[in-house]
Amino acid sequence: MKLSPYGIREWGASGIVALFLLAGTVIVTIYYHFIIGLVLSIWVVAMWLGLAAFFRSPKRRIPSDPDGIVSPADGIILDVSVVDGKNFGFLPNVDVIRIGIFLSIFDVHLNRVPADMTITGKLYKPGKYLDARNPKATKENESMLVYGNATIGKTVTPLAVRQISGAVARRIVCPVVPGTRLQKGDIFGMIKFGSRTELFIPVCRGLVLKKTVGDRVSAGTSIVAEIKNISNWQTME
């Protein structure tokens, strides 16, 4: 199981603690009671594996479809709506499709870019830690908006992903900086523990949604939308 370096503080430190605890369980097994020591050993290993699994970084097969926009996160699509791009600081006066994805504590929490793109900006907003399934979370919770110019087929279009903390998630990791060039499916950050990720796509000619509310998606592999048959980005009139 490959682990993300974003969680080295958690899985690394807890691994050291687990080793000390295992040493104690070995002593219990040898000098006190074999069954009790064995059960304690299994419990320590299981607890560490459970924590480490949260930071797992599975290999993903990125779709070759040049028109496809892939999901930025693992989870369930909670909502799909049209919002005003000017409210998010990256696309003034243009409507965008917002796709909200809920990540449970059992999902992989690494975020991936939805298309080949150059990061042009980041916008951090402090806030609350409401449950990520709460409709108010999208407006009131701590968040990090990452935006840039994406190449989708023959089209260059603005695109953005927003990481939103949840009731359990209390740390957003986003080390990318403006000017960074990323390929579709590349990891750009994570949100530690349960959270929400939102994808923003301009409402434009040729845009076709491939997923809807209730669908399960996987970061980097599930195509959530396509932009077809246009060579220059245009908003819908």
CSV table of C-alpha atoms in Angstrom, one decimal:
chain,number,residue,atom,x,y,z
A,1,MET,CA,0.0,0.0,0.0
A,2,LYS,CA,1.6,3.2,-1.2
A,3,LEU,CA,1.1,6.1,1.3
A,4,SER,CA,0.9,9.8,0.4
A,5,PRO,CA,3.7,12.0,1.7
A,6,TYR,CA,1.0,14.6,2.6
A,7,GLY,CA,0.2,12.4,5.6
A,8,ILE,CA,3.7,11.5,6.7
A,9,ARG,CA,3.2,13.4,10.0
A,10,GLU,CA,0.2,11.3,10.8
A,11,TRP,CA,1.1,7.8,9.5
A,12,GLY,CA,4.8,8.2,10.3
A,13,ALA,CA,4.4,9.4,13.9
A,14,SER,CA,1.6,6.9,14.6
A,15,GLY,CA,3.8,4.2,13.2
A,16,ILE,CA,6.5,5.0,15.7
A,17,VAL,CA,4.0,4.9,18.5
A,18,ALA,CA,2.7,1.6,17.2
A,19,LEU,CA,6.1,0.1,17.2
A,20,PHE,CA,6.6,1.0,20.9
A,21,LEU,CA,3.1,-0.4,21.7
A,22,LEU,CA,3.9,-3.6,19.8
A,23,ALA,CA,7.1,-4.0,21.9
A,24,GLY,CA,4.9,-3.8,24.9
A,25,THR,CA,2.5,-6.4,23.6
A,26,VAL,CA,5.4,-8.8,22.9
A,27,ILE,CA,6.4,-8.5,26.5
A,28,VAL,CA,2.8,-9.3,27.5
A,29,THR,CA,2.8,-12.2,25.1
A,30,ILE,CA,6.0,-13.7,26.4
A,31,TYR,CA,5.8,-13.0,30.2
A,32,TYR,CA,2.2,-12.6,31.0
A,33,HIS,CA,-0.5,-14.2,28.8
A,34,PHE,CA,0.0,-15.3,25.2
A,35,ILE,CA,-3.7,-14.8,24.0
A,36,ILE,CA,-4.0,-11.4,25.6
A,37,GLY,CA,-0.7,-10.3,24.1
A,38,LEU,CA,-1.6,-11.6,20.7
A,39,VAL,CA,-5.0,-9.8,20.7
A,40,LEU,CA,-3.4,-6.6,21.8
A,41,SER,CA,-0.8,-6.9,19.0
A,42,ILE,CA,-3.5,-7.5,16.4
A,43,TRP,CA,-5.4,-4.5,17.7
A,44,VAL,CA,-2.3,-2.2,17.5
A,45,VAL,CA,-1.6,-3.3,14.0
A,46,ALA,CA,-5.2,-3.0,12.9
A,47,MET,CA,-5.5,0.6,14.4
A,48,TRP,CA,-2.3,1.7,12.6
A,49,LEU,CA,-3.4,0.2,9.3
A,50,GLY,CA,-6.8,1.9,9.6
A,51,LEU,CA,-5.1,5.3,10.0
A,52,ALA,CA,-2.5,4.7,7.3
A,53,ALA,CA,-5.2,3.5,4.9
A,54,PHE,CA,-6.7,7.0,5.0
A,55,PHE,CA,-3.5,8.3,3.4
A,56,ARG,CA,-3.3,5.6,0.7
A,57,SER,CA,-2.4,6.7,-2.7
A,58,PRO,CA,-3.6,4.1,-5.2
A,59,LYS,CA,-2.4,4.1,-8.8
A,60,ARG,CA,-5.0,5.4,-11.2
A,61,ARG,CA,-5.4,4.8,-14.9
A,62,ILE,CA,-6.1,8.2,-16.4
A,63,PRO,CA,-8.6,8.2,-19.4
A,64,SER,CA,-7.0,9.1,-22.7
A,65,ASP,CA,-10.1,10.9,-23.9
A,66,PRO,CA,-8.8,14.4,-24.7
A,67,ASP,CA,-12.3,15.9,-24.4
A,68,GLY,CA,-13.0,14.4,-21.0
A,69,ILE,CA,-12.9,16.2,-17.6
A,70,VAL,CA,-12.2,13.8,-14.8
A,71,SER,CA,-13.4,13.9,-11.2
A,72,PRO,CA,-11.1,15.8,-8.8
A,73,ALA,CA,-12.1,13.5,-5.9
A,74,ASP,CA,-13.4,10.1,-4.8
A,75,GLY,CA,-16.9,10.1,-3.4
A,76,ILE,CA,-20.6,10.6,-4.2
A,77,ILE,CA,-21.9,13.5,-6.2
A,78,LEU,CA,-24.2,15.4,-3.8
A,79,ASP,CA,-25.3,18.2,-6.0
A,80,VAL,CA,-25.0,19.8,-9.5
A,81,SER,CA,-26.0,23.4,-9.9
A,82,VAL,CA,-25.4,26.6,-11.9
A,83,VAL,CA,-23.7,29.4,-10.0
A,84,ASP,CA,-22.3,32.8,-10.8
A,85,GLY,CA,-18.5,32.6,-11.4
A,86,LYS,CA,-17.9,36.1,-10.1
A,87,ASN,CA,-18.7,34.8,-6.6
A,88,PHE,CA,-15.6,32.7,-6.7
A,89,GLY,CA,-12.9,35.1,-7.8
A,90,PHE,CA,-11.7,33.4,-11.0
A,91,LEU,CA,-14.4,33.8,-13.7
A,92,PRO,CA,-16.3,37.1,-13.5
A,93,ASN,CA,-19.8,37.5,-14.9
A,94,VAL,CA,-19.9,33.9,-16.3
A,95,ASP,CA,-22.2,31.1,-15.1
A,96,VAL,CA,-20.5,27.9,-14.1
A,97,ILE,CA,-21.6,24.4,-13.4
A,98,ARG,CA,-20.7,23.4,-9.8
A,99,ILE,CA,-20.4,19.7,-9.1
A,100,GLY,CA,-20.2,18.9,-5.4
A,101,ILE,CA,-18.6,15.7,-4.3
A,102,PHE,CA,-18.8,14.3,-0.7
A,103,LEU,CA,-15.9,12.2,0.6
A,104,SER,CA,-16.5,9.9,3.5
A,105,ILE,CA,-13.7,8.9,5.8
A,106,PHE,CA,-13.4,5.6,3.8
A,107,ASP,CA,-12.7,7.3,0.5
A,108,VAL,CA,-9.2,8.2,-0.8
A,109,HIS,CA,-8.8,11.9,0.0
A,110,LEU,CA,-6.2,12.9,-2.5
A,111,ASN,CA,-7.3,15.6,-5.0
A,112,ARG,CA,-6.4,15.4,-8.7
A,113,VAL,CA,-6.6,18.0,-11.4
A,114,PRO,CA,-9.6,17.4,-13.8
A,115,ALA,CA,-7.7,18.3,-17.0
A,116,ASP,CA,-4.3,19.4,-18.3
A,117,MET,CA,-4.0,22.8,-16.8
A,118,THR,CA,-1.8,25.7,-15.6
A,119,ILE,CA,-2.6,26.9,-12.2
A,120,THR,CA,-3.1,30.7,-12.2
A,121,GLY,CA,-4.3,31.3,-8.7
A,122,LYS,CA,-5.4,30.1,-5.2
A,123,LEU,CA,-7.9,31.6,-2.9
A,124,TYR,CA,-8.0,30.5,0.8
A,125,LYS,CA,-11.1,31.2,2.9
A,126,PRO,CA,-11.2,30.6,6.7
A,127,GLY,CA,-14.5,29.4,8.0
A,128,LYS,CA,-16.5,26.9,10.0
A,129,TYR,CA,-16.3,23.1,10.1
A,130,LEU,CA,-19.9,22.1,9.4
A,131,ASP,CA,-20.6,18.5,8.2
A,132,ALA,CA,-19.6,18.5,4.5
A,133,ARG,CA,-23.1,17.2,3.5
A,134,ASN,CA,-24.7,20.3,5.0
A,135,PRO,CA,-25.8,22.7,2.2
A,136,LYS,CA,-24.4,25.6,4.3
A,137,ALA,CA,-20.9,24.0,4.2
A,138,THR,CA,-20.2,25.2,0.7
A,139,LYS,CA,-20.6,28.9,1.8
A,140,GLU,CA,-19.5,28.8,5.4
A,141,ASN,CA,-16.7,26.2,5.8
A,142,GLU,CA,-13.0,26.7,5.5
A,143,SER,CA,-12.0,26.2,1.8
A,144,MET,CA,-9.2,26.5,-0.8
A,145,LEU,CA,-10.1,27.4,-4.4
A,146,VAL,CA,-7.5,26.4,-7.0
A,147,TYR,CA,-8.1,27.7,-10.5
A,148,GLY,CA,-6.4,28.0,-13.9
A,149,ASN,CA,-6.5,27.5,-17.6
A,150,ALA,CA,-7.3,24.0,-18.8
A,151,THR,CA,-6.7,22.4,-22.2
A,152,ILE,CA,-9.6,20.1,-23.0
A,153,GLY,CA,-9.4,18.7,-26.6
A,154,LYS,CA,-8.9,21.8,-28.8
A,155,THR,CA,-10.4,24.1,-26.2
A,156,VAL,CA,-8.6,26.2,-23.6
A,157,THR,CA,-11.1,27.0,-20.8
A,158,PRO,CA,-11.0,28.4,-17.2
A,159,LEU,CA,-11.5,25.6,-14.7
A,160,ALA,CA,-11.4,25.5,-10.9
A,161,VAL,CA,-11.5,23.0,-8.0
A,162,ARG,CA,-12.4,23.9,-4.4
A,163,GLN,CA,-11.4,21.9,-1.4
A,164,ILE,CA,-13.8,22.3,1.6
A,165,SER,CA,-13.2,21.1,5.1
A,166,GLY,CA,-15.8,19.1,6.9
A,167,ALA,CA,-16.8,18.3,10.5
A,168,VAL,CA,-13.9,15.9,10.9
A,169,ALA,CA,-11.5,17.3,8.3
A,170,ARG,CA,-9.5,20.1,9.8
A,171,ARG,CA,-6.6,20.5,7.4
A,172,ILE,CA,-6.5,21.3,3.7
A,173,VAL,CA,-3.2,20.5,2.0
A,174,CYS,CA,-2.6,22.4,-1.3
A,175,PRO,CA,1.1,22.9,-2.0
A,176,VAL,CA,0.7,23.9,-5.7
A,177,VAL,CA,1.6,27.5,-6.6
A,178,PRO,CA,0.5,29.8,-9.5
A,179,GLY,CA,2.5,28.9,-12.7
A,180,THR,CA,2.5,25.2,-12.0
A,181,ARG,CA,1.7,23.1,-15.0
A,182,LEU,CA,-0.2,19.8,-14.3
A,183,GLN,CA,-1.4,17.0,-16.4
A,184,LYS,CA,-4.9,15.5,-16.1
A,185,GLY,CA,-5.1,13.2,-13.1
A,186,ASP,CA,-2.0,14.7,-11.3
A,187,ILE,CA,-2.3,14.9,-7.6
A,188,PHE,CA,-2.4,18.5,-6.3
A,189,GLY,CA,-3.4,18.2,-2.7
A,190,MET,CA,-5.7,16.5,-0.2
A,191,ILE,CA,-8.2,17.2,2.6
A,192,LYS,CA,-7.5,15.2,5.7
A,193,PHE,CA,-10.6,13.1,6.8
A,194,GLY,CA,-14.2,13.6,5.7
A,195,SER,CA,-14.7,16.5,3.4
A,196,ARG,CA,-16.2,18.0,0.2
A,197,THR,CA,-14.6,18.8,-3.2
A,198,GLU,CA,-16.2,21.0,-5.8
A,199,LEU,CA,-15.5,21.2,-9.5
A,200,PHE,CA,-16.4,24.4,-11.5
A,201,ILE,CA,-16.8,24.3,-15.2
A,202,PRO,CA,-17.9,27.3,-17.3
A,203,VAL,CA,-21.3,26.9,-19.0
A,204,CYS,CA,-20.1,26.8,-22.6
A,205,ARG,CA,-20.9,25.5,-26.0
A,206,GLY,CA,-20.1,21.8,-26.4
A,207,LEU,CA,-20.3,21.0,-22.6
A,208,VAL,CA,-21.9,17.7,-21.8
A,209,LEU,CA,-22.3,16.4,-18.3
A,210,LYS,CA,-21.6,12.6,-17.9
A,211,LYS,CA,-22.4,12.2,-14.2
A,212,THR,CA,-25.3,13.2,-12.0
A,213,VAL,CA,-26.4,13.4,-8.4
A,214,GLY,CA,-26.0,10.1,-6.6
A,215,ASP,CA,-23.3,8.8,-8.9
A,216,ARG,CA,-20.0,7.5,-7.3
A,217,VAL,CA,-16.9,8.9,-8.9
A,218,SER,CA,-13.2,8.2,-8.6
A,219,ALA,CA,-10.5,10.9,-8.8
A,220,GLY,CA,-8.6,10.9,-12.1
A,221,THR,CA,-10.6,8.1,-13.6
A,222,SER,CA,-14.3,9.0,-13.7
A,223,ILE,CA,-15.2,11.3,-16.6
A,224,VAL,CA,-17.7,13.8,-15.2
A,225,ALA,CA,-18.1,16.0,-18.2
A,226,GLU,CA,-16.9,16.6,-21.8
A,227,ILE,CA,-16.4,19.6,-24.0
A,228,LYS,CA,-16.7,18.6,-27.6
A,229,ASN,CA,-16.5,20.1,-31.1
A,230,ILE,CA,-15.3,23.6,-30.3
A,231,SER,CA,-11.9,25.1,-31.0
A,232,ASN,CA,-12.4,28.3,-29.0
A,233,TRP,CA,-14.0,28.7,-25.7
A,234,GLN,CA,-17.4,30.5,-25.7
A,235,THR,CA,-20.1,31.1,-23.2
A,236,MET,CA,-23.6,30.1,-24.0
A,237,GLU,CA,-25.7,33.0,-25.2
